[in-house]
Coordinates of C-alpha atoms in Angstrom, one line a residue:
M1 CA 0.0 0.0 0.0
L2 CA 2.8 2.3 0.9
R3 CA 4.6 1.5 -2.3
F4 CA 1.4 2.3 -4.3
Y5 CA 1.0 5.7 -2.5
A6 CA 4.6 6.6 -3.2
A7 CA 4.3 5.6 -6.8
K8 CA 1.1 7.8 -7.1
V9 CA 2.9 10.8 -5.6
W10 CA 5.9 10.2 -7.9
R11 CA 3.6 10.1 -11.0
S12 CA 1.9 13.3 -9.8
T13 CA 5.2 15.1 -9.3
I14 CA 6.4 14.0 -12.8
I15 CA 3.2 15.3 -14.4
K16 CA 3.6 18.7 -12.6
Y17 CA 7.2 19.0 -13.8
V18 CA 6.3 18.0 -17.4
L19 CA 3.5 20.6 -17.4
L20 CA 5.9 23.2 -16.0
L21 CA 8.6 22.4 -18.5
S22 CA 6.0 22.6 -21.4
T23 CA 4.9 26.0 -20.2
L24 CA 8.5 27.3 -20.0
T25 CA 9.3 25.9 -23.4
A26 CA 6.3 27.6 -24.9
A27 CA 7.2 30.9 -23.3
L28 CA 10.8 30.7 -24.4
Y29 CA 9.6 29.8 -28.0
M30 CA 7.4 32.8 -28.1
L31 CA 10.1 35.0 -26.7
Y32 CA 12.9 33.9 -29.0
T33 CA 11.0 32.8 -32.1
P34 CA 12.7 35.4 -34.3
T35 CA 16.1 33.8 -33.7
L36 CA 15.1 30.1 -33.6
L37 CA 13.5 29.8 -37.0
Q38 CA 15.5 28.3 -39.9
R39 CA 17.8 30.7 -41.7
G40 CA 16.4 31.8 -45.1
T41 CA 12.7 32.2 -44.0
P42 CA 11.1 35.3 -42.5
A43 CA 11.0 34.8 -38.7
V44 CA 7.7 36.7 -38.2
D45 CA 5.5 39.3 -39.9
I46 CA 7.5 42.5 -39.6
D47 CA 4.3 44.5 -39.2
N48 CA 3.8 42.9 -35.8
N49 CA 4.9 45.7 -33.5
R50 CA 5.9 43.3 -30.7
W51 CA 8.5 41.6 -32.7
R52 CA 9.7 44.9 -34.3
A53 CA 10.4 46.2 -30.8
V54 CA 12.3 43.0 -29.8
W55 CA 14.4 43.2 -32.9
L56 CA 15.0 46.9 -32.6
D57 CA 16.3 46.3 -29.1
Q58 CA 18.6 43.5 -30.4
A59 CA 20.0 45.9 -33.0
N60 CA 21.6 48.0 -30.3
A61 CA 24.0 45.3 -29.3
I62 CA 27.6 45.2 -30.6
P63 CA 29.3 41.8 -30.0
T64 CA 32.6 43.3 -28.8
E65 CA 33.9 40.3 -26.9
E66 CA 32.9 37.8 -29.5
Y67 CA 34.5 39.9 -32.3
S68 CA 37.8 40.2 -30.3
A69 CA 37.8 36.5 -29.9
L70 CA 37.3 36.1 -33.7
L71 CA 40.2 38.4 -34.4
K72 CA 42.4 36.7 -31.9
A73 CA 41.8 33.3 -33.4
R74 CA 42.4 34.7 -36.9
F75 CA 45.7 36.3 -36.2
E76 CA 47.0 33.7 -33.9
R77 CA 46.5 31.0 -36.5
P78 CA 49.8 30.1 -38.1
S79 CA 50.3 32.2 -41.3
A80 CA 50.4 30.5 -44.7
W81 CA 53.5 32.6 -45.3
P82 CA 55.7 32.8 -42.2
N83 CA 57.6 35.9 -43.4
Y84 CA 54.6 37.8 -44.7
T85 CA 53.3 40.8 -42.7
L86 CA 49.5 40.5 -42.3
S87 CA 47.2 43.3 -43.3
K88 CA 45.4 43.0 -39.9
W89 CA 42.3 44.6 -41.3
Q90 CA 39.4 44.7 -38.9
A91 CA 36.0 46.4 -38.6
T92 CA 36.2 49.5 -36.4
Q93 CA 33.8 50.5 -33.6
S94 CA 32.3 53.2 -35.7
Q95 CA 31.6 50.7 -38.5
Q96 CA 30.0 48.4 -36.1
E97 CA 27.8 51.2 -34.8
E98 CA 26.9 52.2 -38.4
L99 CA 25.9 48.7 -39.2
N100 CA 23.6 48.7 -36.2
M101 CA 22.0 51.9 -37.5
V102 CA 21.5 50.3 -40.9
I103 CA 19.8 47.3 -39.3
R104 CA 17.5 49.5 -37.2
E105 CA 16.6 51.6 -40.3
A106 CA 15.8 48.4 -42.2
L107 CA 13.5 47.1 -39.5
I108 CA 11.7 50.4 -39.2
N109 CA 11.3 50.9 -43.0
G110 CA 10.3 47.3 -43.9
K111 CA 11.3 45.1 -46.8
E112 CA 10.8 47.7 -49.6
G113 CA 13.4 50.0 -48.0
C114 CA 13.4 53.7 -47.2
C115 CA 11.6 55.1 -50.2
N116 CA 7.8 54.6 -50.1
S117 CA 6.3 58.0 -50.5
D118 CA 4.3 58.8 -53.6
G119 CA 7.1 61.0 -54.9
D120 CA 9.7 58.2 -54.3
I121 CA 7.5 55.6 -56.0
Q122 CA 7.0 57.9 -59.0
T123 CA 10.7 58.5 -59.3
T124 CA 11.4 54.8 -59.1
Q125 CA 8.9 54.0 -61.9
E126 CA 10.4 56.7 -64.1
R127 CA 13.8 55.2 -63.6
L128 CA 12.7 51.7 -64.4
K129 CA 11.2 53.0 -67.7
R130 CA 14.4 54.7 -68.6
I131 CA 16.5 51.6 -67.9
S132 CA 14.0 49.5 -69.9
A133 CA 14.3 52.0 -72.7
A134 CA 18.1 51.7 -72.6
V135 CA 17.7 47.9 -73.0
K136 CA 15.5 48.4 -76.0
Y137 CA 17.8 51.0 -77.5
A138 CA 20.7 48.5 -77.3
W139 CA 18.7 45.6 -78.6
E140 CA 17.3 47.6 -81.6
A141 CA 20.8 48.7 -82.6
Y142 CA 22.0 45.1 -82.5
R143 CA 18.9 43.8 -84.3
Q144 CA 19.2 46.4 -87.0
D145 CA 23.0 46.0 -87.7
A146 CA 24.0 42.5 -86.5
L147 CA 21.1 40.2 -85.7
G148 CA 22.4 36.6 -85.5
Y149 CA 26.0 37.5 -85.0
D150 CA 27.7 36.6 -81.7
E151 CA 29.3 40.0 -81.1
F152 CA 28.3 43.5 -82.0
R153 CA 30.4 46.3 -83.4
P154 CA 28.2 49.4 -83.2
L155 CA 30.6 51.9 -84.9
S156 CA 31.1 49.8 -88.0
H157 CA 27.4 48.6 -87.9
S158 CA 28.5 44.9 -88.1
G159 CA 29.0 41.8 -86.2
T160 CA 31.4 38.8 -85.8
N161 CA 30.9 35.2 -85.0
M162 CA 32.7 32.7 -82.7
T163 CA 32.2 29.9 -85.2
R164 CA 31.4 30.0 -88.9
Q165 CA 27.6 29.8 -88.3
G166 CA 27.5 31.5 -84.9
I167 CA 26.1 30.1 -81.7
G168 CA 23.5 32.7 -80.7
Y169 CA 26.0 34.2 -78.3
F170 CA 24.5 37.7 -78.1
V171 CA 20.9 36.7 -78.4
A172 CA 20.9 34.0 -75.8
D173 CA 22.8 36.2 -73.3
V174 CA 20.4 39.0 -73.4
L175 CA 17.2 37.0 -73.7
D176 CA 16.2 36.9 -70.0
T177 CA 16.9 40.6 -69.7
L178 CA 14.4 41.3 -72.4
W179 CA 11.9 39.3 -70.4
L180 CA 12.6 40.9 -67.1
V181 CA 12.3 44.5 -68.2
G182 CA 9.0 43.8 -69.9
L183 CA 10.0 43.9 -73.6
Q184 CA 7.8 41.0 -74.6
K185 CA 7.8 41.8 -78.3
E186 CA 11.6 41.9 -78.4
Y187 CA 11.8 38.7 -76.3
A188 CA 9.5 36.9 -78.7
E189 CA 11.6 38.0 -81.6
A190 CA 14.9 37.0 -80.0
R191 CA 13.5 33.6 -78.8
Q192 CA 12.2 32.9 -82.3
F193 CA 15.5 33.6 -83.8
L194 CA 17.2 31.1 -81.5
A195 CA 14.5 28.4 -82.3
D196 CA 14.7 28.9 -86.0
H197 CA 18.3 29.6 -86.8
V198 CA 20.7 28.3 -84.1
T199 CA 22.1 24.8 -83.9
Y200 CA 25.1 23.5 -82.0
N201 CA 25.6 20.6 -84.4
Q202 CA 28.5 22.4 -86.2
T203 CA 32.2 22.5 -86.3
G204 CA 34.3 24.9 -84.4
A205 CA 35.8 25.6 -81.0
V206 CA 34.5 28.0 -78.4
S207 CA 35.4 29.2 -74.9
L208 CA 34.0 26.6 -72.5
F209 CA 33.6 29.1 -69.7
E210 CA 32.2 32.0 -71.7
T211 CA 29.8 29.8 -73.7
T212 CA 28.6 28.1 -70.5
I213 CA 27.9 31.3 -68.5
R214 CA 26.5 33.4 -71.3
V215 CA 24.7 31.0 -73.7
L216 CA 23.8 28.0 -71.6
G217 CA 23.1 30.2 -68.6
G218 CA 20.9 32.5 -70.7
L219 CA 18.9 29.6 -72.2
L220 CA 18.3 28.0 -68.8
S221 CA 17.3 31.3 -67.2
A222 CA 14.9 32.3 -70.0
F223 CA 13.4 28.8 -69.9
H224 CA 12.7 29.1 -66.2
L225 CA 11.5 32.7 -66.1
S226 CA 9.1 32.2 -69.1
G227 CA 7.3 29.4 -67.2
E228 CA 9.4 26.3 -67.8
S229 CA 7.2 25.2 -70.7
D230 CA 9.3 26.3 -73.7
T231 CA 10.7 22.9 -74.8
Q232 CA 12.6 24.5 -77.7
L233 CA 14.7 26.5 -75.3
L234 CA 15.4 23.5 -73.1
H235 CA 16.2 21.4 -76.1
L236 CA 18.8 24.0 -77.2
A237 CA 20.3 24.1 -73.7
D238 CA 20.5 20.3 -73.7
E239 CA 22.1 20.2 -77.1
L240 CA 24.6 22.8 -76.2
G241 CA 25.3 21.1 -72.8
T242 CA 25.9 17.8 -74.5
R243 CA 28.5 19.3 -76.9
L244 CA 30.3 21.4 -74.2
A245 CA 30.4 18.3 -72.0
Y246 CA 32.8 16.6 -74.5
S247 CA 35.5 18.8 -72.9
F248 CA 35.1 17.0 -69.5
E249 CA 36.2 13.7 -71.0
T250 CA 39.9 14.2 -70.1
D251 CA 42.1 11.8 -68.1
S252 CA 41.8 14.0 -65.0
G253 CA 38.3 15.3 -65.4
I254 CA 39.6 18.9 -65.5
P255 CA 38.6 20.4 -68.8
P256 CA 40.7 22.6 -71.1
E257 CA 39.7 26.2 -71.6
T258 CA 38.5 25.6 -75.2
A259 CA 35.6 23.3 -76.1
S260 CA 35.0 21.7 -79.5
L261 CA 31.4 21.4 -80.6
Q262 CA 32.2 18.0 -82.2
H263 CA 33.3 14.9 -80.3
Q264 CA 37.0 14.4 -80.2
K265 CA 38.7 11.0 -79.7
H266 CA 40.9 12.4 -76.9
V267 CA 40.6 15.7 -75.0
Y268 CA 43.7 16.9 -73.2
A269 CA 44.0 19.5 -70.5
Y270 CA 47.3 20.7 -68.9
Q271 CA 46.8 24.1 -67.3
S272 CA 43.4 25.9 -67.0
S273 CA 42.2 29.1 -65.5
T274 CA 41.0 28.6 -61.9
A275 CA 37.9 30.7 -62.4
E276 CA 37.0 29.0 -65.7
I277 CA 37.0 25.4 -64.5
S278 CA 35.1 26.3 -61.3
T279 CA 32.5 28.5 -62.9
L280 CA 30.5 25.9 -64.8
Q281 CA 28.8 24.2 -61.9
L282 CA 25.6 26.3 -61.5
E283 CA 24.7 25.9 -65.1
F284 CA 25.4 22.2 -65.5
R285 CA 23.9 21.2 -62.2
Y286 CA 20.6 23.0 -63.1
L287 CA 20.7 21.5 -66.5
S288 CA 21.0 18.1 -64.9
K289 CA 18.1 18.8 -62.6
L290 CA 15.9 19.9 -65.5
T291 CA 16.7 17.1 -67.9
G292 CA 17.3 14.2 -65.4
K293 CA 20.7 13.5 -67.0
R294 CA 23.0 12.8 -64.1
R295 CA 26.2 13.0 -66.2
Y296 CA 26.0 16.8 -66.3
R297 CA 26.2 17.0 -62.5
K298 CA 28.7 14.2 -62.3
Y299 CA 31.2 16.0 -64.6
V300 CA 31.2 19.3 -62.8
D301 CA 31.0 17.8 -59.3
K302 CA 34.2 15.8 -60.2
I303 CA 35.9 19.1 -61.0
M304 CA 35.0 20.4 -57.6
D305 CA 36.0 17.2 -55.9
I306 CA 39.5 17.7 -57.3
V307 CA 39.7 21.4 -56.7
L308 CA 38.5 21.2 -53.1
K309 CA 41.1 18.6 -52.3
A310 CA 44.0 20.6 -53.7
P311 CA 46.3 22.4 -51.2
K312 CA 45.5 26.1 -50.5
W313 CA 46.9 29.0 -48.6
D314 CA 44.3 29.8 -45.9
G315 CA 41.5 29.2 -48.5
L316 CA 43.2 31.4 -51.1
V317 CA 44.4 30.0 -54.5
P318 CA 46.5 31.1 -57.5
I319 CA 44.8 31.8 -60.8
Y320 CA 45.7 28.6 -62.6
F321 CA 45.1 24.9 -62.0
N322 CA 47.4 22.1 -63.3
A323 CA 45.3 19.2 -64.4
V324 CA 48.2 16.8 -64.3
T325 CA 49.5 17.5 -60.8
R326 CA 46.0 18.5 -59.5
R327 CA 47.4 21.5 -57.8
F328 CA 47.0 25.3 -58.1
T329 CA 49.8 27.1 -60.0
G330 CA 50.6 30.5 -61.2
D331 CA 52.4 33.6 -59.7
T332 CA 49.4 35.5 -58.5
I333 CA 46.5 35.2 -56.0
R334 CA 43.7 37.7 -56.8
L335 CA 40.0 38.1 -56.8
G336 CA 40.1 39.7 -60.2
S337 CA 40.5 38.1 -63.6
R338 CA 40.9 34.3 -63.6
G339 CA 40.3 34.1 -59.9
D340 CA 37.0 36.0 -59.2
S341 CA 34.2 33.5 -59.9
Y342 CA 36.0 30.6 -58.2
Y343 CA 35.2 32.3 -54.9
E344 CA 31.8 33.5 -56.1
Y345 CA 30.6 30.0 -57.0
L346 CA 31.7 28.4 -53.7
L347 CA 29.0 30.4 -52.0
K348 CA 26.5 30.1 -54.9
Q349 CA 26.7 26.3 -55.2
W350 CA 25.7 26.1 -51.5
L351 CA 22.8 28.5 -52.1
Q352 CA 21.7 26.9 -55.3
T353 CA 20.8 23.6 -53.7
S354 CA 19.1 25.2 -50.7
Q355 CA 22.1 25.1 -48.4
T356 CA 22.2 21.3 -48.4
E357 CA 25.9 20.9 -49.4
P358 CA 27.9 22.4 -46.6
R359 CA 31.3 21.6 -48.1
F360 CA 30.9 24.6 -50.4
R361 CA 30.0 27.0 -47.6
K362 CA 32.9 25.7 -45.5
E363 CA 35.4 26.4 -48.3
Y364 CA 33.9 29.8 -49.0
D365 CA 34.1 30.8 -45.3
A366 CA 37.8 29.7 -45.2
A367 CA 38.5 31.7 -48.4
M368 CA 36.9 34.9 -46.9
E369 CA 39.0 34.4 -43.8
G370 CA 42.1 34.4 -46.0
V371 CA 40.9 37.5 -47.9
K372 CA 40.4 39.4 -44.7
K373 CA 43.7 38.2 -43.2
Y374 CA 46.0 38.8 -46.2
L375 CA 44.4 40.9 -48.9
V376 CA 42.3 43.7 -47.4
A377 CA 43.9 47.1 -47.0
V378 CA 42.8 50.8 -46.5
S379 CA 44.2 53.8 -48.4
P380 CA 45.8 56.7 -46.4
N381 CA 43.8 59.8 -47.4
Q382 CA 40.3 58.7 -48.5
N383 CA 40.2 55.7 -46.2
L384 CA 39.2 53.5 -49.1
T385 CA 39.0 49.8 -48.3
F386 CA 40.3 47.7 -51.2
V387 CA 41.3 44.1 -51.9
G388 CA 44.8 43.8 -53.3
E389 CA 46.8 40.9 -54.8
L390 CA 49.6 38.6 -53.7
L391 CA 52.5 38.1 -56.0
S392 CA 54.7 35.0 -55.9
P393 CA 52.6 33.1 -53.4
H394 CA 54.9 30.0 -53.7
N395 CA 57.6 32.0 -51.8
T396 CA 57.6 32.3 -48.0
N397 CA 57.3 36.1 -48.3
P398 CA 54.9 37.0 -51.2
E399 CA 54.6 40.6 -52.3
F400 CA 51.4 42.6 -51.7
S401 CA 50.2 44.7 -54.7
P402 CA 47.6 47.4 -54.1
K403 CA 46.0 46.6 -57.4
M404 CA 42.3 45.9 -57.8
D405 CA 40.5 45.0 -61.0
H406 CA 37.0 46.4 -61.3
L407 CA 36.0 42.7 -61.5
V408 CA 36.8 42.5 -57.8
C409 CA 33.7 44.7 -57.1
F410 CA 31.5 41.6 -57.3
L411 CA 32.9 40.7 -53.9
S412 CA 30.9 43.3 -52.1
G413 CA 27.6 41.8 -53.1
N414 CA 28.8 38.3 -52.6
L415 CA 29.8 39.1 -49.0
A416 CA 26.4 40.6 -48.3
L417 CA 24.7 37.6 -49.9
G418 CA 26.7 35.2 -47.8
A419 CA 26.0 37.1 -44.6
T420 CA 22.2 36.9 -44.8
R421 CA 21.7 34.0 -47.2
G422 CA 19.8 36.4 -49.4
R423 CA 17.4 37.4 -46.7
L424 CA 16.5 41.0 -46.0
L425 CA 17.7 42.7 -42.8
A426 CA 14.1 44.0 -42.5
E427 CA 12.8 40.4 -42.2
M428 CA 15.3 38.8 -39.7
S429 CA 16.4 39.1 -36.1
P430 CA 19.7 40.9 -35.7
L431 CA 20.9 38.0 -33.6
E432 CA 20.7 35.7 -36.6
L433 CA 23.8 37.5 -37.9
S434 CA 26.9 35.8 -36.5
V435 CA 30.0 37.9 -35.6
S436 CA 31.5 36.8 -38.9
N437 CA 28.3 37.7 -40.8
R438 CA 28.4 41.2 -39.3
E439 CA 32.0 41.6 -40.3
D440 CA 31.2 40.5 -43.9
L441 CA 28.4 43.0 -44.1
I442 CA 30.7 45.8 -42.9
L443 CA 33.4 44.8 -45.4
A444 CA 30.7 44.6 -48.2
R445 CA 29.6 48.1 -47.5
E446 CA 33.1 49.6 -47.3
L447 CA 34.2 47.8 -50.5
A448 CA 31.1 49.0 -52.3
E449 CA 31.9 52.6 -51.3
T450 CA 35.4 52.2 -52.8
C451 CA 34.0 50.7 -56.0
V452 CA 31.7 53.7 -56.3
R453 CA 34.6 56.1 -55.8
M454 CA 36.3 54.4 -58.8
Y455 CA 33.4 55.8 -60.8
L456 CA 32.8 59.2 -59.2
D457 CA 36.4 60.3 -58.9
T458 CA 37.1 60.1 -62.7
A459 CA 36.3 63.0 -65.1
S460 CA 33.6 60.9 -66.9
G461 CA 32.1 59.4 -63.8
L462 CA 32.9 55.9 -65.1
T463 CA 35.4 53.4 -63.7
P464 CA 38.7 52.3 -65.3
E465 CA 39.2 48.6 -65.9
I466 CA 41.9 48.4 -63.2
A467 CA 42.8 50.7 -60.3
Y468 CA 45.8 50.9 -58.0
F469 CA 45.6 52.5 -54.6
R470 CA 48.0 54.6 -52.6
W471 CA 49.3 52.3 -49.9
T472 CA 51.7 52.5 -47.0
N473 CA 53.8 49.4 -46.3
P474 CA 53.1 48.3 -42.7
V475 CA 56.7 47.1 -42.2
T476 CA 58.7 50.1 -43.6
G477 CA 56.0 52.8 -43.1
A478 CA 56.9 54.1 -46.5
E479 CA 54.2 54.8 -49.2
K480 CA 54.5 52.8 -52.4
P481 CA 55.8 55.3 -55.0
F482 CA 53.7 56.5 -57.9
D483 CA 53.6 59.2 -60.6
A484 CA 51.0 61.8 -59.6
N485 CA 51.1 63.5 -63.0
T486 CA 50.1 60.4 -65.0
Q487 CA 48.4 58.1 -62.5
L488 CA 46.5 60.0 -59.8
V489 CA 42.8 60.2 -60.7
K490 CA 41.8 63.0 -58.3
P491 CA 44.1 65.5 -56.7
G492 CA 44.8 64.5 -53.1
G493 CA 42.9 61.2 -53.7
D494 CA 44.0 57.6 -53.4
I495 CA 43.0 56.0 -56.7
L496 CA 45.8 55.6 -59.3
V497 CA 45.2 54.4 -62.9
H498 CA 47.9 53.4 -65.3
A499 CA 47.7 54.5 -69.0
L500 CA 46.8 51.0 -70.3
D501 CA 44.0 50.5 -67.7
R502 CA 41.9 53.5 -68.4
H503 CA 39.3 51.9 -70.7
N504 CA 35.8 50.9 -69.7
L505 CA 34.0 47.8 -71.0
L506 CA 30.6 48.8 -69.5
R507 CA 31.1 46.1 -66.8
P508 CA 28.4 45.1 -64.2
E509 CA 30.3 44.2 -61.0
T510 CA 29.7 47.4 -59.1
V511 CA 26.0 47.8 -60.0
E512 CA 25.6 44.1 -59.2
S513 CA 26.8 44.8 -55.7
L514 CA 24.7 47.9 -55.4
F515 CA 21.6 45.8 -56.3
I516 CA 22.3 43.2 -53.7
L517 CA 23.2 45.7 -51.0
W518 CA 20.0 47.7 -51.7
R519 CA 17.9 44.5 -51.5
I520 CA 19.4 43.4 -48.3
T521 CA 19.8 46.7 -46.4
G522 CA 17.2 49.0 -48.0
E523 CA 19.7 51.9 -47.9
A524 CA 18.8 54.6 -50.3
K525 CA 22.4 55.5 -51.2
W526 CA 22.9 52.3 -53.1
R527 CA 20.1 53.3 -55.5
D528 CA 21.5 56.9 -55.7
Y529 CA 24.9 55.6 -56.7
G530 CA 23.4 53.3 -59.3
W531 CA 21.5 56.0 -60.9
R532 CA 24.6 58.3 -61.2
I533 CA 26.4 55.4 -62.9
F534 CA 23.5 54.8 -65.2
E535 CA 23.4 58.5 -66.2
A536 CA 27.1 58.4 -66.9
F537 CA 26.7 55.5 -69.2
E538 CA 23.8 57.3 -70.9
R539 CA 25.9 60.5 -71.3
W540 CA 29.2 59.0 -72.5
A541 CA 28.7 55.4 -73.8
K542 CA 25.4 55.9 -75.7
L543 CA 25.8 56.4 -79.4
P544 CA 23.6 58.7 -81.4
D545 CA 21.0 57.9 -84.0
G546 CA 19.9 54.5 -82.6
H547 CA 23.3 52.8 -82.8
G548 CA 23.5 51.4 -79.3
Y549 CA 26.3 51.8 -76.8
S550 CA 30.0 51.4 -77.0
N551 CA 33.0 50.6 -74.8
L552 CA 35.2 53.6 -73.9
L553 CA 38.9 54.1 -74.4
D554 CA 39.8 56.5 -71.5
V555 CA 37.5 57.4 -68.7
T556 CA 39.9 60.0 -67.3
V557 CA 39.1 62.5 -70.1
V558 CA 35.9 63.9 -71.4
P559 CA 34.5 63.2 -73.8
P560 CA 36.0 59.7 -73.8
Q561 CA 36.6 58.1 -77.2
H562 CA 34.4 55.2 -78.2
T563 CA 35.7 51.8 -79.3
D564 CA 34.0 49.6 -81.7
K565 CA 32.3 47.0 -79.4
M566 CA 29.2 46.7 -77.3
E567 CA 29.7 43.7 -74.9
T568 CA 26.9 41.3 -74.5
F569 CA 27.2 41.7 -70.8
F570 CA 26.2 45.3 -70.9
V571 CA 22.7 44.2 -71.6
S572 CA 22.7 40.8 -70.0
E573 CA 24.3 42.1 -66.7
T574 CA 24.8 45.8 -66.3
L575 CA 21.4 47.0 -67.5
K576 CA 19.7 44.0 -65.8
Y577 CA 21.2 44.7 -62.4
L578 CA 20.4 48.4 -62.8
Y579 CA 16.7 47.5 -63.5
L580 CA 16.6 45.1 -60.6
L581 CA 18.1 47.8 -58.4
F582 CA 14.9 49.8 -58.8
S583 CA 12.5 46.8 -58.8
D584 CA 10.7 45.7 -55.7
S585 CA 12.0 42.8 -53.7
S586 CA 9.5 40.3 -55.1
T587 CA 11.2 40.5 -58.5
V588 CA 13.7 37.6 -58.5
P589 CA 14.0 37.4 -54.7
L590 CA 17.5 36.7 -53.4
S591 CA 16.2 34.1 -51.0
R592 CA 14.9 32.0 -53.9
Y593 CA 17.3 32.6 -56.7
V594 CA 21.0 32.6 -57.4
F595 CA 22.5 34.6 -60.2
N596 CA 25.2 33.0 -62.2
T597 CA 28.3 35.0 -63.0
E598 CA 26.7 36.4 -66.1
A599 CA 23.6 37.6 -64.1
H600 CA 21.3 34.8 -65.3
P601 CA 18.9 34.0 -62.4
L602 CA 18.5 30.3 -61.6
P603 CA 16.1 29.0 -59.0
H604 CA 17.1 27.2 -55.8
F605 CA 16.3 23.5 -55.7
T606 CA 17.3 20.4 -53.8
W607 CA 18.5 17.0 -55.1
N608 CA 16.4 13.9 -54.7
K609 CA 17.2 10.2 -55.1
E610 CA 16.4 10.2 -58.8
D611 CA 18.9 13.1 -59.4

């Protein structure tokens, strides 16, 4: 009897504690719901004032101790180069405070950002119309003078081809831009040309990298955006993918830089560009998903298997890869040409498959640690944050070069994208940003300001292809010498441009980052900067009498001289990103799409057993 009573009391006590625990769990869930939900989905409705107040309060915190621990771990880790003096870049207290202010403003203004008055909306609509008109102006010039040719020469009113027949290089690359900006008549015309006149069953050799990102990426994006029902576009993509994939049939699995459109008995690769072999994956993986043909994914995953196993320097890699030794080679580490999209696609492969392949994110995070540890520097007068290069990395003491290609400006947007996984600051708890995420956002904003200055400090308001920066050697305390009469862009400034680097190819990397930063932060200044850049293109790159746009020879003088080429990426990337900069956040949302390196949006997906 006594045992029965004791057992009854014990059961009653357990039930009370279970109920109490359930109550506490529910209370904690309600209190901390904004930080417990899975990353990549809105935590709660931002219109709920209760959660807004909680998040605004969280935005006041600066994780000083945690950041100090992060820096300590970074700089105490053994250096990849024992004799190299580290840059020791770190976010300042004022930059941390400014980021908190940005987060607070985002939470207050909501997901569409700062500018919701009637006047702001009208201005935005007018700008969208002007950018759409620019796309039409460029397309009409090409259609009139060079329709069907792969490249367009607007001054001579002609075109050139990659192969004897052409591969639809220009048309396929701009197709999804025509769709996104609402030019349905022009889209239908371009799409019909591809369907009626383009075949890849032809002889000739093309760039594997450029054809993949521009043509294959363009076809896949247009297929998706137009409803995934246009079987002719998918057939063209599959046909092209089949022929480009011949290049993967090497002994090592590493492809050469050039692809034959006809099957070869033996394909050989020795040394390939790092960026070019690691910037094929988004396109071929999505093609594999759409067609159910596993070989596409298998080919490009094998490349990444090899690349990820190769030795690196704190996540950093030189700009060439040796297919025989399966090691990186070359005398330069940089995030500009031949290096840039290797880092870009590490993050984007992780995002593309809905964050289900952590090896890509791990490698990306290691690389960004290396960038911050060795490559980031700040100029002495204008305090411009830039990403330099390392020369002779195979030595124990490589040389730092304060040189930054305009191509490097992609990194600003990539850092912001990685920090929030494409989510908007207006729709997430500030505590969901790790200390490293906060640092990435700070670096993203600072780097974007530098890239904008590369435009605004020149006479034309347009950037040179390559810039150097005034830089003080941290060991000697001496400034790297330069010729102020021939190199300094702005008196008393920090941006230097060599004579051979003053051209402008109407590149997209800065406006790409402005678009991503606007979407994520909602700060008005990114739109303002983008509009100033667009107006400079309109003023100096636009040709009269309906002849399109042209590259520029020297942006440090006005008027700059035109050169006889309009790059496909001016329409496919630059104008597209400018249009998206002024579009609302529901147009190609960053939480559901990943842009390939040619600005073709591809949807997130997950693999299943059949894939």
